Coordinates of C-alpha atoms and ligand atoms in Angstrom, one line a residue:
M1266 CA 15.2 13.4 25.9
R1267 CA 12.7 15.7 24.2
T1268 CA 11.4 16.3 20.7
Q1269 CA 8.5 18.0 19.2
V1270 CA 7.3 15.2 17.3
G1271 CA 8.2 11.5 18.1
I1272 CA 7.6 9.2 15.1
V1273 CA 7.4 5.4 15.8
G1274 CA 8.0 3.4 12.8
A1275 CA 10.6 3.9 9.6
G1276 CA 8.0 2.8 7.0
P1277 CA 6.6 4.9 4.1
A1278 CA 4.3 6.7 6.7
G1279 CA 6.9 7.6 9.4
L1280 CA 9.6 8.5 7.0
T1281 CA 7.4 10.6 4.8
L1282 CA 6.2 12.6 7.7
A1283 CA 9.9 13.0 8.9
R1284 CA 10.7 14.7 6.0
L1285 CA 7.9 16.8 5.5
L1286 CA 8.3 17.9 9.2
E1287 CA 12.1 18.5 8.4
L1288 CA 11.3 20.9 5.6
A1289 CA 8.7 22.8 7.8
G1290 CA 11.4 23.3 10.6
I1291 CA 9.7 21.0 12.8
E1292 CA 11.9 18.5 15.2
T1293 CA 11.5 15.0 15.0
V1294 CA 12.9 11.7 16.4
V1295 CA 12.4 8.5 14.3
L1296 CA 12.4 5.2 16.2
E1297 CA 12.5 2.0 14.2
D1298 CA 12.4 -1.7 15.3
R1299 CA 14.4 -3.2 12.5
T1300 CA 17.9 -2.8 10.9
R1301 CA 18.3 -0.4 8.2
E1302 CA 19.1 -3.4 5.9
Y1303 CA 15.7 -5.1 6.8
V1304 CA 13.7 -2.1 6.1
E1305 CA 15.4 -1.3 2.9
H1306 CA 14.6 -4.8 1.6
R1307 CA 11.2 -5.5 2.8
I1308 CA 9.3 -6.3 -0.9
R1309 CA 5.8 -4.8 -0.8
A1310 CA 4.1 -2.2 -2.7
G1311 CA 5.1 -0.8 -6.0
V1312 CA 2.4 1.2 -7.6
L1313 CA 2.6 4.9 -6.6
E1314 CA -0.5 7.3 -7.4
Q1315 CA 0.6 10.5 -9.1
G1316 CA -0.4 12.3 -5.9
T1317 CA 2.4 10.4 -4.0
V1318 CA 4.8 11.1 -6.8
E1319 CA 3.8 14.7 -6.7
L1320 CA 4.4 14.9 -2.8
L1321 CA 7.8 13.0 -3.0
R1322 CA 8.9 15.6 -5.4
E1323 CA 7.9 18.6 -3.3
A1324 CA 9.7 16.7 -0.4
G1325 CA 12.8 16.9 -2.7
V1326 CA 13.2 12.8 -2.4
A1327 CA 12.2 12.1 -6.2
G1328 CA 15.6 12.3 -8.1
R1329 CA 15.9 8.8 -8.6
L1330 CA 12.2 8.1 -8.9
D1331 CA 11.9 10.5 -11.8
R1332 CA 14.7 8.8 -13.4
E1333 CA 13.9 5.1 -12.7
G1334 CA 10.2 5.1 -12.1
I1335 CA 8.1 3.7 -15.1
V1336 CA 5.0 5.8 -16.0
H1337 CA 1.9 3.7 -17.0
G1338 CA -1.2 5.5 -18.3
G1339 CA -3.4 2.2 -18.1
I1340 CA -4.0 -1.3 -16.9
H1341 CA -5.2 -4.4 -18.5
L1342 CA -8.2 -6.6 -17.4
Q1343 CA -8.3 -10.0 -18.4
F1344 CA -11.4 -12.3 -18.3
E1345 CA -12.7 -15.2 -20.4
G1346 CA -9.5 -15.1 -22.4
E1347 CA -9.6 -11.9 -23.4
R1348 CA -7.3 -8.8 -22.4
H1349 CA -9.1 -5.5 -22.4
H1350 CA -7.2 -2.2 -21.9
V1351 CA -8.5 0.5 -19.3
P1352 CA -6.9 4.0 -20.4
L1353 CA -6.4 5.5 -16.9
A1354 CA -4.7 8.7 -18.1
E1355 CA -7.2 9.1 -21.0
L1356 CA -10.0 8.6 -18.7
T1357 CA -8.7 11.1 -15.8
G1358 CA -7.4 13.9 -17.7
G1359 CA -3.9 12.7 -17.8
R1360 CA -3.3 11.3 -14.4
A1361 CA -1.2 8.2 -14.2
I1362 CA 0.5 5.8 -11.8
V1363 CA 4.2 5.2 -11.4
I1364 CA 5.9 1.9 -10.9
Y1365 CA 8.7 2.5 -8.4
G1366 CA 9.2 -0.3 -5.6
Q1367 CA 8.5 0.6 -1.8
T1368 CA 11.8 -0.4 -1.2
E1369 CA 12.9 2.4 -3.4
V1370 CA 10.8 4.9 -1.9
V1371 CA 11.9 3.9 1.7
K1372 CA 15.6 4.0 0.7
D1373 CA 15.4 7.4 -1.0
L1374 CA 13.6 8.7 2.3
I1375 CA 16.5 7.0 4.6
A1376 CA 19.1 8.4 2.5
A1377 CA 17.5 11.9 2.6
R1378 CA 17.0 12.0 6.4
L1379 CA 20.6 10.5 7.0
E1380 CA 22.1 13.1 4.9
S1381 CA 20.5 15.7 7.0
G1382 CA 22.0 14.4 9.9
L1383 CA 18.7 13.9 11.7
P1384 CA 17.8 11.4 14.3
L1385 CA 16.7 7.9 12.8
L1386 CA 17.3 5.1 15.4
F1387 CA 17.3 1.6 13.9
E1388 CA 16.9 -1.5 16.1
T1389 CA 15.2 0.7 18.6
P1390 CA 11.8 -1.1 19.3
V1391 CA 9.4 1.2 21.0
E1392 CA 8.0 -1.0 24.2
S1393 CA 5.2 1.5 24.8
V1394 CA 3.8 4.7 24.4
D1395 CA 1.7 7.1 26.8
A1396 CA -0.7 8.7 24.3
E1397 CA -2.1 11.2 27.1
A1398 CA 1.4 12.4 28.3
G1399 CA 3.0 12.0 25.0
V1400 CA 5.9 9.7 26.3
I1401 CA 7.6 7.0 23.9
R1402 CA 9.4 4.4 26.1
H1403 CA 12.2 2.2 24.5
A1404 CA 14.9 -0.1 26.0
G1405 CA 17.3 3.1 26.0
G1406 CA 15.0 5.2 27.8
E1407 CA 12.1 7.7 27.3
I1408 CA 11.3 10.5 24.8
E1409 CA 8.8 13.4 25.8
C1410 CA 6.8 14.6 22.9
D1411 CA 4.3 17.4 22.2
V1412 CA 2.9 14.9 19.6
I1413 CA 3.4 11.0 18.9
A1414 CA 3.1 9.8 15.3
G1415 CA 2.0 6.1 15.5
C1416 CA 3.5 5.0 12.1
D1417 CA 4.4 1.5 13.4
G1418 CA 2.0 -0.7 11.2
F1419 CA -0.7 -3.0 11.9
H1420 CA 1.2 -5.1 14.4
G1421 CA 2.8 -2.0 16.2
V1422 CA 2.6 -0.8 19.9
C1423 CA 0.7 2.6 19.3
R1424 CA -2.7 1.6 18.6
P1425 CA -3.1 -0.9 21.2
S1426 CA -1.8 1.8 23.5
I1427 CA -5.2 3.5 23.1
P1428 CA -7.3 2.8 26.3
P1429 CA -10.5 0.1 25.7
G1430 CA -13.5 1.5 24.6
V1431 CA -12.0 4.8 22.6
L1432 CA -11.7 2.8 19.2
R1433 CA -14.1 1.3 16.9
T1434 CA -12.6 -1.1 14.4
F1435 CA -14.1 -2.4 11.4
E1436 CA -12.7 -5.7 9.9
R1437 CA -13.1 -8.1 7.0
D1438 CA -10.9 -11.2 6.3
Y1439 CA -11.1 -12.7 3.0
P1440 CA -10.8 -16.2 2.2
F1441 CA -7.8 -16.1 0.2
G1442 CA -4.3 -14.9 -0.3
W1443 CA -1.6 -14.0 -2.8
L1444 CA 1.4 -15.9 -3.6
G1445 CA 3.9 -13.2 -4.9
I1446 CA 7.1 -13.8 -6.6
L1447 CA 9.7 -11.5 -7.6
A1448 CA 11.5 -12.7 -10.7
A1449 CA 14.7 -11.6 -12.6
V1450 CA 13.4 -11.3 -15.9
E1451 CA 12.1 -8.6 -18.3
P1452 CA 8.4 -8.5 -17.6
S1453 CA 6.1 -9.7 -20.3
I1454 CA 3.8 -7.2 -20.2
D1455 CA 3.8 -3.2 -21.3
E1456 CA 1.1 -2.6 -18.2
L1457 CA -0.3 -4.3 -15.2
V1458 CA -2.7 -7.4 -16.1
Y1459 CA -5.3 -8.0 -13.6
A1460 CA -6.6 -11.5 -14.6
H1461 CA -10.0 -13.0 -13.5
H1462 CA -9.6 -17.0 -14.2
P1463 CA -11.7 -20.0 -13.0
R1464 CA -8.6 -21.2 -11.4
G1465 CA -8.3 -17.8 -9.4
F1466 CA -6.9 -14.2 -9.6
A1467 CA -3.5 -13.6 -11.0
L1468 CA -1.7 -10.3 -11.5
L1469 CA 1.4 -9.4 -13.8
S1470 CA 3.2 -6.5 -12.4
L1471 CA 6.8 -5.4 -12.4
R1472 CA 9.2 -3.4 -10.3
S1473 CA 11.8 -2.4 -13.2
P1474 CA 12.7 -3.2 -16.7
E1475 CA 14.6 -6.4 -15.3
L1476 CA 12.3 -7.3 -12.5
S1477 CA 8.8 -9.1 -12.8
R1478 CA 6.5 -9.0 -9.8
Y1479 CA 3.9 -11.9 -10.2
Y1480 CA 1.2 -12.9 -8.0
V1481 CA -1.5 -15.9 -8.0
Q1482 CA -4.5 -16.1 -5.9
C1483 CA -3.8 -19.0 -3.1
D1484 CA -5.1 -20.3 0.2
P1485 CA -4.1 -17.8 2.9
A1486 CA -3.0 -20.8 4.8
D1487 CA -0.3 -21.8 2.2
D1488 CA 3.2 -21.5 2.7
A1489 CA 5.6 -20.5 0.2
A1490 CA 7.0 -24.0 0.3
D1491 CA 3.8 -25.2 -0.9
W1492 CA 4.5 -23.4 -4.1
P1493 CA 7.7 -24.7 -5.9
D1494 CA 8.7 -22.3 -8.8
D1495 CA 7.4 -24.8 -11.5
R1496 CA 3.9 -24.7 -9.9
V1497 CA 3.9 -20.8 -9.7
W1498 CA 4.8 -20.5 -13.3
A1499 CA 2.5 -23.1 -14.5
E1500 CA -0.4 -21.2 -12.7
L1501 CA 0.7 -17.9 -14.0
R1502 CA 0.7 -19.1 -17.6
E1503 CA -2.6 -20.8 -17.3
R1504 CA -4.3 -17.9 -15.6
T1505 CA -3.1 -15.3 -17.8
A1506 CA -3.0 -17.5 -21.0
L1507 CA -3.8 -15.3 -24.4
D1508 CA -3.4 -16.3 -28.2
G1509 CA -0.1 -14.9 -29.6
W1510 CA 1.3 -13.8 -26.2
S1511 CA 3.7 -16.0 -24.0
L1512 CA 4.9 -15.3 -20.3
E1513 CA 8.8 -15.2 -20.1
E1514 CA 10.2 -17.3 -16.9
G1515 CA 13.2 -16.4 -15.0
P1516 CA 14.9 -17.1 -11.7
V1517 CA 12.8 -16.4 -8.6
L1518 CA 14.4 -13.8 -6.3
E1519 CA 11.9 -13.7 -3.4
K1520 CA 8.5 -15.6 -2.7
G1521 CA 5.9 -15.2 0.0
V1522 CA 2.3 -15.4 0.7
T1523 CA 0.2 -12.3 1.8
G1524 CA -3.0 -12.6 3.5
M1525 CA -5.8 -10.2 2.6
R1526 CA -7.6 -8.0 5.1
S1527 CA -9.7 -5.2 5.4
F1528 CA -9.2 -3.0 8.5
V1529 CA -10.1 0.4 10.0
A1530 CA -9.8 1.9 13.3
E1531 CA -11.8 5.0 14.1
P1532 CA -10.8 7.7 15.2
M1533 CA -7.2 7.9 14.3
Q1534 CA -6.2 10.1 17.2
Y1535 CA -6.4 10.0 20.9
G1536 CA -4.5 12.3 23.4
R1537 CA -1.3 13.3 21.8
L1538 CA -1.1 10.3 19.6
Y1539 CA -2.0 10.4 16.0
L1540 CA -1.9 7.1 13.7
A1541 CA -1.1 7.3 10.3
G1542 CA -0.8 4.3 7.6
D1543 CA -1.0 0.6 8.4
A1544 CA -1.3 1.3 12.0
A1545 CA -4.8 2.7 11.5
H1546 CA -6.1 0.9 8.6
I1547 CA -5.2 -2.0 6.0
V1548 CA -6.7 -2.8 2.5
P1549 CA -6.1 -5.9 0.4
P1550 CA -3.5 -5.2 -2.2
T1551 CA -5.8 -5.4 -5.3
G1552 CA -6.3 -1.7 -5.4
A1553 CA -2.7 -0.8 -4.9
K1554 CA -3.8 1.5 -2.1
G1555 CA -1.7 0.7 1.0
L1556 CA 1.4 2.8 0.3
N1557 CA -0.4 5.5 -1.1
L1558 CA -2.8 5.8 1.9
A1559 CA 0.2 5.6 4.2
V1560 CA 1.9 8.6 2.2
A1561 CA -1.3 10.6 2.1
D1562 CA -1.8 10.4 6.0
A1563 CA 1.4 11.6 6.3
R1564 CA 0.7 14.7 4.2
T1565 CA -2.4 15.5 6.1
L1566 CA -0.5 14.9 9.6
A1567 CA 2.4 17.2 8.5
E1568 CA 0.1 20.1 7.2
A1569 CA -1.9 20.0 10.4
L1570 CA 1.1 20.0 12.6
V1571 CA 2.6 22.9 10.6
D1572 CA -0.7 24.9 11.5
R1573 CA -0.7 23.8 15.0
Y1574 CA 2.9 25.2 15.5
A1575 CA 1.8 28.3 13.9
G1576 CA -0.9 28.6 16.7
D1577 CA -3.9 27.0 14.9
G1578 CA -4.9 23.6 16.1
R1579 CA -8.2 23.2 14.0
A1580 CA -6.6 20.9 11.2
L1581 CA -5.0 18.6 14.0
D1582 CA -8.3 18.3 15.8
G1583 CA -9.9 17.2 12.6
Y1584 CA -7.0 15.0 11.6
S1585 CA -9.1 11.7 11.7
D1586 CA -12.0 13.0 10.1
A1587 CA -10.0 14.1 7.3
C1588 CA -7.9 10.9 6.6
L1589 CA -11.0 8.6 7.1
R1590 CA -12.9 10.3 4.2
R1591 CA -10.0 9.1 2.0
V1592 CA -9.5 5.7 3.8
W1593 CA -13.0 4.5 3.6
R1594 CA -12.9 5.6 -0.2
A1595 CA -9.9 3.4 -0.8
E1596 CA -11.5 0.7 1.3
H1597 CA -14.3 0.5 -0.7
F1598 CA -12.3 0.5 -3.9
S1599 CA -10.0 -2.2 -2.7
Y1600 CA -13.0 -4.4 -1.6
W1601 CA -14.5 -4.0 -4.8
M1602 CA -11.6 -4.8 -7.0
T1603 CA -10.7 -7.8 -4.8
S1604 CA -14.6 -9.0 -4.8
M1605 CA -14.7 -8.7 -8.6
L1606 CA -11.5 -10.5 -9.5
H1607 CA -11.1 -13.3 -6.9
R1608 CA -12.7 -16.9 -7.1
N1609 CA -14.5 -17.0 -4.0
G1610 CA -15.6 -20.6 -3.7
D1611 CA -17.7 -22.3 -6.4
D1612 CA -20.9 -20.5 -6.2
P1613 CA -21.6 -20.1 -10.1
F1614 CA -24.1 -16.9 -9.2
E1615 CA -21.1 -15.0 -8.0
Q1616 CA -18.9 -15.8 -11.0
R1617 CA -21.5 -14.5 -13.4
L1618 CA -21.8 -11.3 -11.5
Q1619 CA -18.0 -10.8 -11.4
L1620 CA -17.9 -11.5 -15.2
S1621 CA -20.8 -9.0 -15.8
Q1622 CA -19.2 -6.3 -13.7
L1623 CA -15.8 -6.9 -15.7
R1624 CA -17.7 -6.7 -19.0
Y1625 CA -19.4 -3.3 -17.9
V1626 CA -16.1 -1.9 -16.7
T1627 CA -14.7 -2.8 -20.2
V1628 CA -17.6 -1.4 -22.3
S1629 CA -19.0 1.5 -20.3
E1630 CA -16.9 5.1 -20.0
A1631 CA -18.6 5.8 -17.1
A1632 CA -17.8 2.4 -15.4
A1633 CA -14.2 2.5 -16.7
T1634 CA -13.9 6.1 -15.5
S1635 CA -15.0 5.3 -12.1
L1636 CA -12.5 2.5 -12.0
A1637 CA -9.7 4.7 -13.2
E1638 CA -10.2 7.8 -11.1
N1639 CA -10.1 5.5 -7.9
Y1640 CA -7.2 3.6 -9.2
V1641 CA -4.8 6.7 -9.9
G1642 CA -6.1 8.4 -6.6
L1643 CA -9.3 10.7 -6.0
T1644 CA -8.0 14.1 -5.6
T1645 CA -11.5 15.2 -4.2
M1646 CA -11.4 13.0 -1.3
G1647 CA -8.5 14.8 0.6
Ligands
FAD470 C1 3.8 -8.4 2.5 C2 3.0 -7.3 2.1 C3 2.8 -7.1 0.7 C4 2.3 -6.0 0.3 N1 1.9 -5.6 -1.0 C5 1.5 -4.6 -1.3 C6 1.0 -4.4 -2.6 O1 1.6 -5.0 -3.5 N2 0.6 -3.0 -3.0 C7 0.2 -2.2 -2.1 O2 -0.3 -1.0 -2.4 N3 0.5 -2.4 -0.7 C8 1.1 -3.6 -0.4 N4 1.5 -3.8 1.1 C9 0.7 -2.5 2.0 C10 1.8 -1.6 2.0 O3 3.1 -2.1 1.7 C11 1.7 -1.0 3.3 O4 0.4 -0.2 3.3 C12 2.6 0.1 3.7 O5 4.1 -0.2 3.9 C13 2.3 0.9 4.9 O6 3.3 1.7 5.3 P1 3.4 2.1 6.7 O7 4.6 3.0 6.9 O8 2.1 2.5 7.3 O9 3.6 0.9 7.7 P2 4.9 -0.3 7.7 O10 5.6 -0.2 6.2 O11 4.3 -1.5 8.0 O12 6.0 0.4 8.6 C14 5.9 0.4 9.9 C15 7.2 0.5 10.6 O13 7.0 0.4 11.8 C16 8.2 -0.6 12.4 N5 7.6 -0.8 13.8 C17 6.8 -1.9 14.0 N6 6.4 -2.0 15.5 C18 7.4 -1.1 16.0 C19 7.8 -0.9 17.2 N7 7.1 -1.2 18.3 N8 8.8 0.1 17.5 C20 9.5 0.8 16.6 N9 9.4 0.4 15.2 C21 8.4 -0.4 15.0 C22 8.1 -1.8 11.5 O14 9.5 -2.5 11.5 C23 8.1 -0.8 10.1 O15 9.2 -0.5 9.5 C24 1.8 -4.9 1.4 C25 2.0 -5.3 2.8 C26 2.8 -6.4 3.1 C27 2.8 -6.7 4.6

């Protein structure tokens, strides 16, 4: 079998790339390890930057997103028992975020792909790729490709296929994780609440008018079983308590612990292989960047491939450099938000610094604007 671009992984990066290349008339095959059911129900991110929304619109897959997505023009930062509004849209000339689950983005992209009748092979784990020859190997055979897009997430096979000594990796593990719940209850908040608290960080988020998505900082070694529902609600209530406001509780539909890691592999390309999304970089979720970075890589790679098939390979040669500028900005922002908001041991000096930084962001328009433009996505970083 032969194709122009072989795409490993049907997450946000792989599916977005496949859609953009379809619209450009470039042939692709997408191979995915898991079932369609699994991929469509994997609860992960839910905050879309405006640039991500605009791209999905251009790709013709935003019909439901435009109907069901919830536009937020700000977030709240809570510390020392007070909640402060950061008006993202006001501070960034009208740019906003849209609340729409990654599960829904993935469903929309899969539906579009299948409607076009193009190859999307579920339950087809790629066993190895030959980055130099452009060959993808799976149990059913081999696919020869002009280009391989490694969109197979952090634990995939594409990045490890690059020979030793080529990649330089940068990594930071954090001594905390997030215990996240999805609850069938109307969100108690109008916009996301990021809460700093002596007991640890908490985040109040949502997925829809009927679904709340809440998180509490926990030990990364914790198991979801360590967190019975009562314990989760009690921690959420305490960490987000505010006079005159209460947190509505409801049935917990899903619960899980996520570790936190920063990771970048450089360069994001080798031979005929181009990495995109979590295959090349990971951010802690505090900045809501993971999904948005994956989609942005897909856009950069799609545009470079269009040029390449039109006879100009310069953008493809510069793919990694173009992505890494944006990736490192998001890495820094995610690290900064994480460091500012999480309890890291008992060091009172660090706690005072966090509170000082939080107060600065809420009293200084310059500091708030810096947070806002990073949160909604910096258009000037590619
Ligand atoms: C538990 C969890 C919670 C998260 N929460 C948030 C959040 O709240 N906010 C946020 O911004 N980000 C969050 N993220 C990050 C965000 O979801 C990711 O950044 C995003 O999914 C990246 O998309 P991707 O397409 O690069 O990778 P993925 O979504 O990981 O997709 C990779 C795909 O490749 C497939 N695959 C892997 N190996 C193979 C193989 N050998 N052959 C074929 N297919 C393969 C996988 O099954 C998967 O479908 C979370 C991530 C996790 C893991």
